[in-house]
Coordinates of C-alpha atoms in Angstrom, one line a residue:
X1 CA -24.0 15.6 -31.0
X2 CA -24.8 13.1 -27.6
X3 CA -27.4 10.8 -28.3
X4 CA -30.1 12.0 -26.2
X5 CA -33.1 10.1 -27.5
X6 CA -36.0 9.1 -25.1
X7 CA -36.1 6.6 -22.5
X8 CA -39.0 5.0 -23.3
X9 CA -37.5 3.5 -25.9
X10 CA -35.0 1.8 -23.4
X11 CA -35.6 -1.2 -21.1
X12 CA -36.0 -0.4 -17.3
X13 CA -33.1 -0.7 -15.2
X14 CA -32.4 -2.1 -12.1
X15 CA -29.0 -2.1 -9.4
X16 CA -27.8 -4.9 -11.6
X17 CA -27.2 -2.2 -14.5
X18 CA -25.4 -0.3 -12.4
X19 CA -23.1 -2.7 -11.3
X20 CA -22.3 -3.4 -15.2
X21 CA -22.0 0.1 -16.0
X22 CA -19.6 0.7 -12.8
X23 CA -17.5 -2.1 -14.2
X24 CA -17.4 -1.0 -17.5
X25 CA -16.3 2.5 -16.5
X26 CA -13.3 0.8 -14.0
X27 CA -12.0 -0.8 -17.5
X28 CA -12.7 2.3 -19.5
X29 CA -10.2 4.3 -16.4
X30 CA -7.5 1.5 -16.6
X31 CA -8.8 0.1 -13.6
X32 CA -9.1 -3.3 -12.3
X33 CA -12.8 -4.3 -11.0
X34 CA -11.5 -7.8 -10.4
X35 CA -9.1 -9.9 -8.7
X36 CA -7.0 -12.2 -10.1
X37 CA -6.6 -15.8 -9.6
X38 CA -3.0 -15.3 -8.0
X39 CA -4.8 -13.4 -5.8
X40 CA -7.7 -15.9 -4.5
X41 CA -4.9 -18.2 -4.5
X42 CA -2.6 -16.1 -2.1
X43 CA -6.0 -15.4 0.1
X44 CA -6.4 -19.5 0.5
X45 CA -3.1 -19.2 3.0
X46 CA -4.1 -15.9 4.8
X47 CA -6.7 -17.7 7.4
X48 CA -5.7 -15.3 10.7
X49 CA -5.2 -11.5 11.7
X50 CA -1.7 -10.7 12.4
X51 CA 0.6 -11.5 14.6
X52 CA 3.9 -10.7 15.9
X53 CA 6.5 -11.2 18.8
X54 CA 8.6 -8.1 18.6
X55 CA 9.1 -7.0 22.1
X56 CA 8.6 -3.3 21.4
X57 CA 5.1 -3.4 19.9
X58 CA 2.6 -1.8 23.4
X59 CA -0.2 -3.5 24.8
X60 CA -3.0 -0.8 24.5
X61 CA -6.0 -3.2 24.4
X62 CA -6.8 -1.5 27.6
X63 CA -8.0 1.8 26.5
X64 CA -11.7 3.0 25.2
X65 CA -10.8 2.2 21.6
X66 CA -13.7 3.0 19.7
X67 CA -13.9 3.2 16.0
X68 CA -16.7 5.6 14.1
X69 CA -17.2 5.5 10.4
X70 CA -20.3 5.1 7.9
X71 CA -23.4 3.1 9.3
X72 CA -22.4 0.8 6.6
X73 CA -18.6 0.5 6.8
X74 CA -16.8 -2.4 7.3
X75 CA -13.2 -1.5 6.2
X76 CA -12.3 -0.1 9.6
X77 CA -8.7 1.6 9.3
X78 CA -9.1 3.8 12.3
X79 CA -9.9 3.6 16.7
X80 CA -9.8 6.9 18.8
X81 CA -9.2 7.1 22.4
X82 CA -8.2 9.3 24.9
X83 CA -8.1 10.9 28.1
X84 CA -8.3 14.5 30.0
X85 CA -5.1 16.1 31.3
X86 CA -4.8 19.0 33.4
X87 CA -5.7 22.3 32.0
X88 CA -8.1 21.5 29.9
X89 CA -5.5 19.3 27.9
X90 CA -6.4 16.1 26.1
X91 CA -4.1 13.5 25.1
X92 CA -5.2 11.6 22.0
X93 CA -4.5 8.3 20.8
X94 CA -5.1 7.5 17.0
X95 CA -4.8 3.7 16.0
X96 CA -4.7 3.0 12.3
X97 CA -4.4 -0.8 11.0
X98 CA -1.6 -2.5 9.8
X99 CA -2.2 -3.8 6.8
X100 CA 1.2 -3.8 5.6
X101 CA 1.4 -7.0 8.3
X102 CA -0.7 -9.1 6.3
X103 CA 0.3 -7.6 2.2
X104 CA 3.9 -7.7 1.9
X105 CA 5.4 -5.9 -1.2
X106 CA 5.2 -7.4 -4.4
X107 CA 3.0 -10.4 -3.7
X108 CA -0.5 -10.8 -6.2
X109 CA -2.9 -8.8 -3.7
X110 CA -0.2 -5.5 -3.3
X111 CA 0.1 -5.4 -7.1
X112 CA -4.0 -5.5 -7.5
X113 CA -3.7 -2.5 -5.3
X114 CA -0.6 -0.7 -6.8
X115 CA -2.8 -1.1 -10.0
X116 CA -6.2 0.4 -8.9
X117 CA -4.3 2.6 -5.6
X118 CA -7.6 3.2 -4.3
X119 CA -11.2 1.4 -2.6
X120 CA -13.6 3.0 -5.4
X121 CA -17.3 3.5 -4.1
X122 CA -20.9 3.7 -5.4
X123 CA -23.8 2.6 -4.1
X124 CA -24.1 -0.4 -6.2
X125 CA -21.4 -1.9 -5.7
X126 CA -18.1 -0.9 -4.0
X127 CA -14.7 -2.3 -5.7
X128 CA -12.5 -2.3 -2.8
X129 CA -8.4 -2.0 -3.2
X130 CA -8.0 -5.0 -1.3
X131 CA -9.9 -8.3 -1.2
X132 CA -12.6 -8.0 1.7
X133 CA -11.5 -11.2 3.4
X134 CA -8.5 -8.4 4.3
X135 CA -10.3 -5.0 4.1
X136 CA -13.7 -6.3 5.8
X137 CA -12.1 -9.0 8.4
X138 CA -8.2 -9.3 8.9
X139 CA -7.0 -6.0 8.7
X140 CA -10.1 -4.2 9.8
X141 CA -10.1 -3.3 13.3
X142 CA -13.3 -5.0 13.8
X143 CA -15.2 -5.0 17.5
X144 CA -13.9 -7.4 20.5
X145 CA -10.5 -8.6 18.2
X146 CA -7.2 -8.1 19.0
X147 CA -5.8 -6.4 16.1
X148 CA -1.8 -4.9 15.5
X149 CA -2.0 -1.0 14.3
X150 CA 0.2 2.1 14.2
X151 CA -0.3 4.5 17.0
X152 CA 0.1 7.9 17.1
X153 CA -0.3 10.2 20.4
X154 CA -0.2 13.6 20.8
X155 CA -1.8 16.1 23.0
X156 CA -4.3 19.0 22.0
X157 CA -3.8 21.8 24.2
X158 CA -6.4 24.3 25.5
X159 CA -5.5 26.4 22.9
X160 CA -5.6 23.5 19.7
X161 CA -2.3 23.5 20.0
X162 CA -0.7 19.4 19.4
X163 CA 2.6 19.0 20.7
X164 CA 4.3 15.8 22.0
X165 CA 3.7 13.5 19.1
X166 CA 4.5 10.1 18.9
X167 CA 4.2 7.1 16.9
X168 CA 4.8 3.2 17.7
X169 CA 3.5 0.4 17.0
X170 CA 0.6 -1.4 19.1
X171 CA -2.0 -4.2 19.9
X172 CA -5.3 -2.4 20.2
X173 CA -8.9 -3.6 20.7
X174 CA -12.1 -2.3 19.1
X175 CA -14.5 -1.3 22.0
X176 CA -17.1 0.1 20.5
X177 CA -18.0 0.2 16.0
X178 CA -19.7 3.6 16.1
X179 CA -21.7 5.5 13.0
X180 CA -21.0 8.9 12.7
X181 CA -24.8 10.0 12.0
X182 CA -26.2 8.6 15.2
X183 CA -23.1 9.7 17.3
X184 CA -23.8 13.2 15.6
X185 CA -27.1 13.4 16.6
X186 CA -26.7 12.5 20.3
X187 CA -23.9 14.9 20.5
X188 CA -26.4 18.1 18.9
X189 CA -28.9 16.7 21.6
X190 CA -30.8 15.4 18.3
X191 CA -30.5 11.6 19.7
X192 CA -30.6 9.3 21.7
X193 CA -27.0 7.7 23.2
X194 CA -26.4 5.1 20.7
X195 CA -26.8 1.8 22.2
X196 CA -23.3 0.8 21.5
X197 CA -22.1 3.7 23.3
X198 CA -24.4 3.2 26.3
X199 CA -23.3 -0.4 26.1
X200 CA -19.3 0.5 27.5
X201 CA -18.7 1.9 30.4
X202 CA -17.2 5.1 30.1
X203 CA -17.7 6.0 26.3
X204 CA -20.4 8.8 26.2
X205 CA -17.8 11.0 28.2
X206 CA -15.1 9.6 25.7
X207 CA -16.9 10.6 22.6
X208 CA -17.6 14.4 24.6
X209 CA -13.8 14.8 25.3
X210 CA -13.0 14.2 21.6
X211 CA -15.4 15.8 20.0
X212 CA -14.6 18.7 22.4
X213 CA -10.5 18.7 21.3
X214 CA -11.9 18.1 17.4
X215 CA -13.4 20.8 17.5
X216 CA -11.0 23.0 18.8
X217 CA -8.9 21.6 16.3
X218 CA -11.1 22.7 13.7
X219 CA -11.8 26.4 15.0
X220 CA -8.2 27.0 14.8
X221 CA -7.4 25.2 11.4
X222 CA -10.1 27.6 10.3
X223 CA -8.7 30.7 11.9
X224 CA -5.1 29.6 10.0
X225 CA -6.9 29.6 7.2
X226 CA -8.2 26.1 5.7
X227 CA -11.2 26.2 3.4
X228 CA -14.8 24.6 4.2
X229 CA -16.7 23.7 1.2
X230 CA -20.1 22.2 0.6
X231 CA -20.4 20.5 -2.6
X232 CA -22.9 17.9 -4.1
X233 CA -22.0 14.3 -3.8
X234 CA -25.6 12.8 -3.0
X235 CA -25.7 9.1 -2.6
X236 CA -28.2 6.8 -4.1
X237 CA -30.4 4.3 -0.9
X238 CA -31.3 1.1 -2.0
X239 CA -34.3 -1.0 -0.7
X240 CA -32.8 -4.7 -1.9
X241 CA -33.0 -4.5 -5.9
X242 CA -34.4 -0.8 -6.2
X243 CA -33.3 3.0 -5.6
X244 CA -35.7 4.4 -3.2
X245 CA -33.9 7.9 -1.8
X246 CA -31.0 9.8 -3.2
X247 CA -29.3 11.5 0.0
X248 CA -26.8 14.2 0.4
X249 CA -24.1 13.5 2.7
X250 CA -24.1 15.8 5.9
X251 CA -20.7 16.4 7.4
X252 CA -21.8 16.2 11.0
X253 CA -19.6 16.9 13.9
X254 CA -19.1 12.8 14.0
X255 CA -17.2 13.1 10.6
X256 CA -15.5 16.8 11.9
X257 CA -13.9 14.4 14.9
X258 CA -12.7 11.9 12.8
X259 CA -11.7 14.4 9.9
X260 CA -9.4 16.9 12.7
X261 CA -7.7 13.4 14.0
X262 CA -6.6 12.4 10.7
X263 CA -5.8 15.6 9.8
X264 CA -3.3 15.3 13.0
X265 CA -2.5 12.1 12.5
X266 CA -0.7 13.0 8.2
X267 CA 0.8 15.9 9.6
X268 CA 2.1 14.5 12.2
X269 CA 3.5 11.3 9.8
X270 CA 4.8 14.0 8.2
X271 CA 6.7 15.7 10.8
X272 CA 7.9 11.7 11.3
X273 CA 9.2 11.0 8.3
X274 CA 11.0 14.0 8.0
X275 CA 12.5 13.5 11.1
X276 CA 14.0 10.7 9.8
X277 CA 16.0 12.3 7.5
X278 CA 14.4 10.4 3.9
X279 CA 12.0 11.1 1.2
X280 CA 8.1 10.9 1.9
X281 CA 5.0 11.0 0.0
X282 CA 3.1 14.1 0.6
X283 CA -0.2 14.7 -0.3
X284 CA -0.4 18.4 -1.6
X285 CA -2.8 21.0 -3.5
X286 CA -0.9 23.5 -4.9
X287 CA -1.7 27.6 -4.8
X288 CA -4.2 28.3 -7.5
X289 CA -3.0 28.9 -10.7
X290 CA -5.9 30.3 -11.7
X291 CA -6.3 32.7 -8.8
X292 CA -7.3 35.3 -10.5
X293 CA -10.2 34.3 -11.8
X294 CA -10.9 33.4 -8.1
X295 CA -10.5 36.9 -7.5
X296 CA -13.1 37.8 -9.9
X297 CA -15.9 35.2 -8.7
X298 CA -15.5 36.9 -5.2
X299 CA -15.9 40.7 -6.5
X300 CA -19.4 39.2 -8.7
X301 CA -20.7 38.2 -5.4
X302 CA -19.7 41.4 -3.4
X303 CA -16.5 39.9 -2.3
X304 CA -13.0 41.4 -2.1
X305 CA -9.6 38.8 -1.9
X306 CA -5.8 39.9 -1.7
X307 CA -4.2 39.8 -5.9
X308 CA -1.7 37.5 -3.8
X309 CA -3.1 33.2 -3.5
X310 CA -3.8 33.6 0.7
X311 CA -6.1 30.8 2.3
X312 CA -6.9 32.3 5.0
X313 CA -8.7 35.6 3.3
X314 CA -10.8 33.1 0.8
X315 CA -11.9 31.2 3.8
X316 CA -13.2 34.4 5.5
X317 CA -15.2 34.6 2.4
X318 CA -16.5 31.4 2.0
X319 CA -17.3 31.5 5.4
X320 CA -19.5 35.0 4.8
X321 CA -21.0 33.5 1.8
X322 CA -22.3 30.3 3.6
X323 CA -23.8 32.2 6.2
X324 CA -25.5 34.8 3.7
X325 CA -26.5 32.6 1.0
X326 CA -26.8 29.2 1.9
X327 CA -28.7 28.3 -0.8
X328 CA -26.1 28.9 -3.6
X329 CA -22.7 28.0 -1.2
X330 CA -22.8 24.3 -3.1
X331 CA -22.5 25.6 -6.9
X332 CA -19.7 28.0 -5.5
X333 CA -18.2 25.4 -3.6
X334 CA -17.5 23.4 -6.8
X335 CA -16.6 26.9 -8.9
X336 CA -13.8 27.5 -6.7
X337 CA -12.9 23.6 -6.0
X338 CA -12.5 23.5 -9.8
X339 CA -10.4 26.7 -10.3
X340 CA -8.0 25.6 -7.1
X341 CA -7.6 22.8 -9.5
X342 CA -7.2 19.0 -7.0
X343 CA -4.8 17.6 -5.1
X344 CA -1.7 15.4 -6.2
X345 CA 1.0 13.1 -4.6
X346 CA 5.0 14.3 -4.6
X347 CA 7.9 13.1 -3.1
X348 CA 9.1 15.7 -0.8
X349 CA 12.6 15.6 0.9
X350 CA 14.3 17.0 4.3
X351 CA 16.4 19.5 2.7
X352 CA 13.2 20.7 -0.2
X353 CA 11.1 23.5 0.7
X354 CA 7.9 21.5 1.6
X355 CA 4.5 22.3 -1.6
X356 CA 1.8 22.2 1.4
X357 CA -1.7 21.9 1.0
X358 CA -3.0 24.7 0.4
X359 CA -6.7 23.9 0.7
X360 CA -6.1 22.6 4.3
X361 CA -3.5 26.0 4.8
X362 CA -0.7 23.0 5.9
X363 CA 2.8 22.9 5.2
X364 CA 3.7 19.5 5.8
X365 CA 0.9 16.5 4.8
X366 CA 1.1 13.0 4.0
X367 CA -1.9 10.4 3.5
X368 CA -1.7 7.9 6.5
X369 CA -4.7 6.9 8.2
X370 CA -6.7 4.4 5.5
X371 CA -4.5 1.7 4.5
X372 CA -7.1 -0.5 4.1
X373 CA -8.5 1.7 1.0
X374 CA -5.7 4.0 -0.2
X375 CA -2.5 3.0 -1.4
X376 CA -0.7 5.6 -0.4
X377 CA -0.8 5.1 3.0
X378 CA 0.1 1.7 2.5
X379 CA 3.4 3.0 1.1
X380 CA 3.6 5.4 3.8
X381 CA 2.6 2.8 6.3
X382 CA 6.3 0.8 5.3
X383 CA 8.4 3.6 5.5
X384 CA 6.9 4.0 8.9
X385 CA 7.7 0.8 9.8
X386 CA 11.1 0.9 8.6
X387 CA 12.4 3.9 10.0
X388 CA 11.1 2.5 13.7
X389 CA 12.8 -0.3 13.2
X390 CA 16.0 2.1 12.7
X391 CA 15.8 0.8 9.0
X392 CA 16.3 2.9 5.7
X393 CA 13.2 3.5 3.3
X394 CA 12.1 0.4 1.6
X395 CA 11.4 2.5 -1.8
X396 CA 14.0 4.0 -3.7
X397 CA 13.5 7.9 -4.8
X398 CA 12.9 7.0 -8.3
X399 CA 10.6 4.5 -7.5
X400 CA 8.4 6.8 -5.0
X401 CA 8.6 9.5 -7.6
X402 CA 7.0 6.6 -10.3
X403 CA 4.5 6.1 -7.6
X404 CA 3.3 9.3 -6.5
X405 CA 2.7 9.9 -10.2
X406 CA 0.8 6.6 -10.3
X407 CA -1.3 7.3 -7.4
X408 CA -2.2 10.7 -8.7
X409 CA -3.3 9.2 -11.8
X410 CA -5.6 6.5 -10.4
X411 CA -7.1 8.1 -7.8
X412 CA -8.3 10.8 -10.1
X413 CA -9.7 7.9 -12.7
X414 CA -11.5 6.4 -9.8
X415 CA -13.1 9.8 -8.6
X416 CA -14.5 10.2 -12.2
X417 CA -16.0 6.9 -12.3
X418 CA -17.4 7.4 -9.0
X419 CA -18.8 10.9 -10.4
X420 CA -20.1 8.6 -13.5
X421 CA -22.1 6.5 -11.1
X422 CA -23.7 8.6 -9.0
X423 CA -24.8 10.4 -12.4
X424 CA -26.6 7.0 -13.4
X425 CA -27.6 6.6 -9.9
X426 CA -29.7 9.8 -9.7
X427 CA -31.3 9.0 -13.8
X428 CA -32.2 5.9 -12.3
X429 CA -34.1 7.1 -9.1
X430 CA -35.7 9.3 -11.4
X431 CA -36.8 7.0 -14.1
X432 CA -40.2 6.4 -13.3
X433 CA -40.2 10.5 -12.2
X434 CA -40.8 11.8 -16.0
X435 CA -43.0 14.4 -16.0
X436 CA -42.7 15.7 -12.0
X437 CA -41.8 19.1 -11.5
X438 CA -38.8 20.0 -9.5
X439 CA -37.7 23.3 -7.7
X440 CA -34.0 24.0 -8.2
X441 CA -31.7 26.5 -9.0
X442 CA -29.3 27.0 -12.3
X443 CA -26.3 25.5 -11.4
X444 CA -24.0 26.2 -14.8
X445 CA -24.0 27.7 -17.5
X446 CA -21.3 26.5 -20.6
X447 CA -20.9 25.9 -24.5
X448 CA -23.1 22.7 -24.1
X449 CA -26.3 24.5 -22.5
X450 CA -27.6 25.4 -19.0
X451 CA -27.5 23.2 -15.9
X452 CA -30.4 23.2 -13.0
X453 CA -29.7 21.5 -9.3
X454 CA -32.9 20.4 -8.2
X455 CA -33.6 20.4 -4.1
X456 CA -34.9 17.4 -3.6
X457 CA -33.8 15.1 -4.3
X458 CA -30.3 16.6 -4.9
X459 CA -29.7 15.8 -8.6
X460 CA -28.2 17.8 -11.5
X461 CA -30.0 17.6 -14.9
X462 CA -29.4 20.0 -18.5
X463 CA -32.0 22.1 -19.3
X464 CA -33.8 21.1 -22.7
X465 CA -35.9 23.4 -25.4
X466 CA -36.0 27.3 -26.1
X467 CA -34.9 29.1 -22.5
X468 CA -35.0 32.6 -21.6
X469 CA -32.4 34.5 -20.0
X470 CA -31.7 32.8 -16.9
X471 CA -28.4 33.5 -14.3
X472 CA -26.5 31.4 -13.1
X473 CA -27.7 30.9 -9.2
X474 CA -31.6 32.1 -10.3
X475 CA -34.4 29.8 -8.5
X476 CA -36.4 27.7 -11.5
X477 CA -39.2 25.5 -11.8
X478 CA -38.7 22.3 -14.0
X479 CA -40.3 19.3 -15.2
X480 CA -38.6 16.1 -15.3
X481 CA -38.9 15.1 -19.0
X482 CA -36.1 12.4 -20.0
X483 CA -33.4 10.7 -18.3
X484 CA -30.9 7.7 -19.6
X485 CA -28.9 5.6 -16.9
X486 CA -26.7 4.0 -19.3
X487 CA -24.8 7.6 -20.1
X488 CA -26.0 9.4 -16.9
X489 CA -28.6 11.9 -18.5
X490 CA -31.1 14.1 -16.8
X491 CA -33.2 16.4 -18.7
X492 CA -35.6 19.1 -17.7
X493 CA -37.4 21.2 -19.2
X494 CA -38.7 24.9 -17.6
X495 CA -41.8 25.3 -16.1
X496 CA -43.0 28.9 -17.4

C-alpha cells in the first residue's frame, strides 16, 4: 500500500524541492539532467551564430519576420511571414533555425541530445536538449540578429488548400518576439495591440493575414477530420521562490496560427523527403486498437461512431460534446487520448504505404519545426540539408530505424516526468490549502479508488474515507485534507 501518511509530519517545501525532485525523476527515466564536461568544453569554442558562404542560401532579412511563442520562451525555433495574393490567396513563409549549423553529428553536445531527444519542461526548472548558450542565443532566432534557418513557402488558397511548396535554405531576421496570449487577445478584440507589434510598421495587418489563412487551415483540417481535445495540463506560476497560481493553458487562436503553420510546414517536409526518393522519420499515431471501446464511451454519452476506426466521425462527436457539455469535455478528452493510445516515430520509405497520423487525419507527417528542443527534427533537419545539397541521407536505414525507436522511448519518459512534476507542482500550491473546500467534479474511477478534478485551481486529487455512490462526471464538493509533494499526492475528502 502507498505511503500516504500526513504532511504535517513533513518539512515545508519550496521551488528548490522541486528542482531536486525533477532531477531525480530525469535519472529515474534514463535521462540526462546534466551536461557533461565534453560538452562545456566544446561550448568554450562556439562564441558566434552561424555562418556560411554558400551562394544558394536567399537573403530574406527583408520580410516581416516575426516570431510568436510563450511570454517566457527563449528557445525560438520558428518566424512567420507573409503576404496577400490575388484571390484571397496568401503566400506563407515559415523559417525554422538551423541548428544542425552549429551541432554537427557525433560531437559531445549532439550525443547529450541523442541521449535525452527532447527540451523537458516544468515550471521549476526546464532541462533543455541543448545547452542554452545554443537553444537560448545561437541558434535561437532571437530579435534584430541575423540568423541562417530552413525556409519553407507555400501558398494557402481561398479554399485552405496549400499548393506550391518549397523549401531552401535562408538568412532571416527576427522583427518582432511575439507572445501568443497578448497577440490572442488583441486579435478576439480582448487587447490592446501589443507594443511590439505596434512598434513595426506593417505587423498588425501581418498577424490578421495569418491568423486569417490559420484558420482556414484549421476549419478544413477539422472538416477532413482531425480531433480537437481539451485535456488538463495546468502549469504551476511562481512569484521568485514560491507557487502563487496554478494556470491551465488556453489554446488561443495565437497558438492555433502557429499550430496550422507547423502542421504545414511536417507535411510538407514530408512530401520533401519523399520526393527525394529516401527513407524519413515520420511522426505517426496509429488507428486505435482499442476502438471499440471508443465506440462504447460515445453510445454512454448518447453518441453513435461507425464499428470502422474513421477520424472524421469521432471529431463530429467531440466537437458535439464540447459544445453540449463543456464542463466534462477535459476527462473525455483524456479517456479517448488514452484509448487512441500516443504517438510514435517510424521510418517510412517511398515505395511503403505511408502509417499517418491519425489523430491529425494526415497521411504523410514528419517532426520539423523545433530543432532547438526535439531531436527528431534535428535528424530531419540533416536529411533536409543533404538532399538540397543533391546529397544522399546522412543516416543509414538501420540506424534511423535504431533512432525512431530511441526517440519514441525518450520522449515518452520525458512526458511522464513532466506529468510527475506538475503533480508535485499542484501538492505544493496547495500545501498551506489543507482544510479548503473545493468544487470539482469525479474525474476516474479505477481499482485504486475515485478521482475528483477540482475547478479552480485545476488540480486532480484521490478521494479519501467511506464514499457513496458517485459517477464518474457527477459535480462534488471536497475538502482539501492532505497533500505530499515529494510523491505528488492530493487528497480530498467529500463534503456531505
Amino acid at each position: 500500500m502507498i505511503d500516504r501518511m500526513p504532511n504535517s509530519h513533513r518539512h515545508h517545501h519550496h521551488r528548490r524541492d522541486l528542482v531536486r525532485i525533477a532531477h531525480d525523476a530525469m535519472l529515474e527515466r534514463g535521462l540526462a539532467p546534466d551536461f557533461s564536461p565534453a560538452v562545456e568544453r566544446q561550448l568554450l569554442g562556439l562564441t558566434q551564430p552561424a555562418h556560411d558562404s554558400d551562394p544558394h542560401i536567399r537573403d530574406l532579412r527583408h520580410l516581416p519576420w516575426c516570431s510568436l511563442d510563450n511570454d517566457d520562451s527563449l528557445d525560438l525555433d520558428q518566424l512567420t511571414a507573409c503576404e496577400p495574393l490575388e484571390r484571397h490567396a496568401t503566400r506563407i513563409w515559415v523559417a525554422i533555425a538551423d541548428v544542425d549549423a552549429l551541432v554537427p553529428r557525433d560531437t559531445p553536445i549532439d550525443q547529450h541530445a541523442r541521449t535525452n531527444t527532447t527540451s523537458v519542461y516544468t515550471s521549476a526548472q526546464v532541462y533543455p536538449m541543448l545547452p542554452t548558450q545554443l537553444s537560448n542565443g545561437l541558434t535561437s532566432l532571437n530579435p534584430d540578429e541575423d540568423r541562417l534557418a530552413i525556409v519553407t513557402e507555400f501558398i494557402v488558397q481561398r479554399d485552405a488548400t496549400v499548393d506550391h511548396g518549397k523549401v531552401y535554405r535562408a538568412r532571416v531576421r527576427n522583427r518582432a518576439k511575439l507572445a501568443y496570449d497578448a497577440v490572442s487577445a488583441w486579435l478576439d478584440g480582448d487587447g490592446p495591440l501589443p507594443e511590439r507589434v505596434a512598434a513595426v510598421a506593417g505587423m498588425d495587418e501581418q498577424l490578421r493575414l495569418q491568423d486569417a489563412a490559420a484558420q482556414r487551415l484549421r476549419q478544413r483540417r477539422r472538416e477532413q477530420g482531425s480531433l480537437e481535445f481539451e485535456t488538463l495540463q495546468p502549469d504551476a506560476v511562481f512569484e521568485g521562490d514560491r507557487v502563487v497560481d496554478i494556470r491551465q493553458q488556453v489554446h488561443n487562436r495565437g497558438r492555433q496560427l502557429i499550430e496550422e503553420f507547423m502542421i504545414a510546414v511536417n507535411t510538407n517536409t514530408a512530401h520533401y523527403l519523399l520526393a527525394h526518393g529516401g527513407a524519413s522519420l515520420r511522426r505517426v499515431v496509429r488507428e486505435p486498437e482499442r476502438w471499440q471501446r471508443i465506440v462504447e464511451l460515445a453510445h454512454r454519452l448518447g453518441g453513435s461512431l461507425p464499428r470502422q476506426a474513421d477520424s472524421r466521425a469521432l471529431e463530429v462527436f467531440l466537437a458535439h460534446q464540447h459544445k453540449s457539455d463543456p464542463l466534462h469535455f477535459p476527462d473525455l478528452s483524456l479517456q479517448i487520448v488514452k484509448l487512441m493510445g500516443s504517438g510514435e516515430y517510424v521510418v517510412e520509405r517511398a515505395q511503403g504505404e505511408p502509417i499517418g497520423h491519425f489523430g491529425l487525419a494526415l497521411r504523410d507527417y514528419t517532426h520539423s519545426t523545433a530543432p532547438n528542443r526535439r531531436y527528431p527534427d534535428l535528424i530531419t533537419q540533416r536529411m533536409v540539408k543533404a538532399a538540397l545539397r543533391g546529397e544522399r541521407s546522412p543516416y543509414a536505414p538501420a540506424e534511423l530505424v535504431a533512432l525512431a525507436e530511441h526517440c519514441t522511448r525518450q520522449e515518452d519518459a520525458a512526458r511522464k516526468v513532466e506529468r510527475r512534476l506538475r503533480k508535485s507542482e499542484a501538492a505544493l500550491f496547495l500545501e498551506s490549502r489543507i482544510g479548503d473546500v473545493f468544487d470539482g467534479v469525479v474525474s476516474g474511477q479505477n481499482d485504486s479508488g475515485i478521482w475528483v478534478r477540482t475547478f479552480n485551481p485545476p488540480t486532480e486529487g484521490k478521494l479519501l474515507g467511506h464514499l457513496p455512490e458517485l459517477e464518474v462526471g457527477q459535480t462534488v464538493r471536497v475538502k482539501l485534507v492532505d497533500t505530499n509533494v515529494e510523491r505528488g499526492f492530493i487528497d480530498f475528502a467529500l463534503v456531505h
